[in-house]
Amino acid sequence: MSKSKLGISGREAEVLALVGQHRSNAEIAAQLFISVRTVETHVSALLRKVGVADRRALAGRAAEFEQVEDSGVTAAVLPAPLTSFVGRERERAALRDAVRAHRQVTALGPGGVGKTRLALAVATDLTHEFTGGAWFVDLVPVTDPAMAGAAVARALRLGEQQGRGLDESVSAALGERRVLLVLDNCEHLRDGVAPFIEHLLAHCPNVTVLATSRARLMVPFEQVFTVPPLSLGDDAVALFLDRAAALGWPVDAEQSARVHEICGRLDGLALAIELAAARLPTLGLDGLSASLADPLRLLVGGRRADERHRSVRAMLDWSQALLTAEDRCVLRRIAVFAAPFTAADAMAVAGSAELDPIAVADGLARLTEQSLLTVVPSPRGTRYRALETIRQYEREELAAAGELDEVLARHLHWCSASAGRLIAEPAATTHDWQRAFDAVADDMRAALAWAAALPERRSDAYGLAISLAQLAFARNLISESQRRYEQAASLTDDPVAAAAALRRAAEVAGCRMRGEDMYRLYRAAAEIAVGAGDSASSARDLATAAITAYRMSDTFAQPVAAGEAAALLSTARELAGADPAALAAVALAECGVLADPGEGPELSAAITSTGALDAPGSETAVPVAISRARRAVDLADRTGDPFARSAALDALAAAQCWAGDIFAAAETTQRRVALLSAMPHTPASALEHVNALSEAAEIGIGVGDLRGSRRWAEQLRDLPLLAERGDFATSALLVVDALAGNLDEVHTASGRFIDAWERSGRPYAPSLAPAAAAVAMTHGLRGDDVARGEWLAIVDTLDGAPGHRFAYRAVFAAFVLLDRRQPDQAWAELASEPDALDERAIWIWRHWYVALRAEAAVSAGHPDARGFVAAARTTVSGNPMAGAIVERAAALLDADGGI
């Protein structure tokens, strides 16, 4: 059935297509420039119109509606060539067969031979055979091999998933989909493209890669297809005639022999023939023949290259000879741009005392007319770019003119100024800002690579690396941000600046959920600081490293060696002296350990070794943990450092929860959220903000403040940093809506949760298990035991430790069983005394557990039901949700005449 017959609107059709590509709601919202909530509404409507039960089924049906009616052809994500593809029928068929037969094919040949156009023609031919689409990735602007995967992710409109790099994010997104990926111009990025392709093919069994390159990629399973020059008898002449006719200069049939001669002298290279045809209106066939016959203009002026490039160089030497000196200067100077650029950009970089900036703009127009530049339309205005072959040639011309270093220095200055403007823009998350960054990012990376290799430019390189790290984080390229901060640390001789860069790198690593990197980087910063005589900063870094060892222990690939973190904390205590910030950091590390008795036994031992307090778990440990947390808050307040205050409040809330005072913990967490909400978006604030919102939503559930909890959960859901972690982003909201009875909202949001979790590889993640259990409960309340069983299986995968999941699973199971009037089974789920459960197991669920236990006791006719109700009233006092359950149980008890 067609979309129109089902009443699917145009916007809904766009959403449906992206659901079929397994995009998260956040990704869809970003691509369509709408809110996540609007996407959720569209998905809910589509579920109803298409008639499927869940998002996975909707994605499975999406392909049916993506097809063009009456044709069965799926639209390709390929650039539309501005000119027709001429000839090459034999090569086209052979390459098409090669792509069908092999998972990785490299179209190999020299620059200008026509590899890209042939690859695009073949991809277009095969689009209908790849249900996941055919995607084109232009690698020309990319200068850093490590960014090859990022370029692919950008073409696929993917962001980076928390806890994994962009290469892994791409393979997770493509998964089982049948996709053709065209990677164009790989030769300068082989060190990055080869491992990317190898990883992709290993993890995505239905992906096929068609690459174009001047050299083999040397990856397993590579099938090389050599692209020959155009055949002189047919295709070369046909191409020349086609392009000449397009210019309004058709060639008479009797002149075909002259055309054949010209094409022969150009060795049948497509780019050379196209450029020659472009000269026809100004030179005519006679002029073309004469120019090609003149060895002084054609070859002598140029330096020799290897044989396979000889004809392209000859063509470019000839093209140069036909330009004015001023236009030659413009062309070689704009060759430093790695990506498309504006006229203003060219004026800033190419202009000089001897070349008026206005002349640069005029030269761009003339060079475009001569087919030496192409115009690239963009939302931010007209841009220009040189073909890669021309760009490489002109870089050599720039060096020969003795201008390379001077122009590269101006390009570096332009990149630094562009970075400064982007940093100064207030709306760093808007789509206009993102497009502006994307337009200059490759140039920044190229300029940084040049400057970093020159000792005299290290200071400039350091500044640009810091700026690029900051901008990459704002663009949500967090792995690159970490790498650039580390690079900046290596580019400066100032120990203060180097240590600061490493701390920023550590903060970004925390946002990536890479505890091991965070630990390593704080230790490295501490080493630099102590070497420079800054004991206080070293103490802060060591204390932070120590607390990271247990606070983020589940993100370490390998656990920290026994006693190592304790030794760091001991050293930090010695180095702290009387510095308030250092003392606050040490106190924070100590109280953090005490507030979580199940973690960091070595750290706990280090704290208790003085005999000042008992071991964690003893009766005195709880008040001491709270006392130390309050001291940490006081010390942090004295420093005025908002991050220290946030971390100290986090430790205090944890200690209060451990003590069972969840209302105090809720108040403390709300103070923390308010503190962080007023702070600018930085790596440090982002990590704290995510953690604070998550804990505020959880503790709000614990005290029955579902309205406040939902507000914080929605803020968590909409954070840009979590766009690729829909499972974590929606986890708190799923629990809140399930407890509030918003079953439709749970049904809609669970699609984003399951999509993101599956794309992440279905990891073990106990913190996500309550959300899955909440979804299971909603299916149970609707009577769908099949779906409930599927989600309970997900709970088992997320959290396989029964004791750890006991309280929340018992709560959600009891809701279903009591709704089904099965009180005996509900009582069996809740039979354990709450005080007998591990504090980490009952956590925020104590009030809900106690209230439902009282209701189950009454409904099951337990002899001590009245005692359970009375005890529950005391426990849940102040909790409106749990209190309502207890009063419902009391009313039922009174209606039955008491027990």
Tab-separated table of C-alpha atoms in Angstrom, residues 590 594 604-615 618 620-621 624-625 628:
chain	number	residue	atom	x	y	z
A	590	GLU	CA	38.273	10.098	50.537
A	594	LEU	CA	33.533	5.914	51.906
A	604	SER	CA	39.110	2.634	51.822
A	605	ALA	CA	42.009	0.891	53.494
A	606	ALA	CA	44.235	3.887	52.813
A	607	ILE	CA	41.735	6.194	54.489
A	608	THR	CA	41.077	3.930	57.473
A	609	SER	CA	44.740	3.038	58.023
A	610	THR	CA	45.174	6.018	60.327
A	611	GLY	CA	42.630	4.512	62.726
A	612	ALA	CA	40.505	7.636	62.541
A	613	LEU	CA	37.425	5.693	61.464
A	614	ASP	CA	36.077	2.201	61.180
A	615	ALA	CA	35.965	0.096	58.040
A	618	SER	CA	30.435	-0.467	60.226
A	620	THR	CA	30.456	4.552	62.473
A	621	ALA	CA	31.404	4.546	58.797
A	624	VAL	CA	31.979	9.647	59.155
A	625	ALA	CA	31.334	9.428	55.408
A	628	ARG	CA	33.870	13.969	55.378
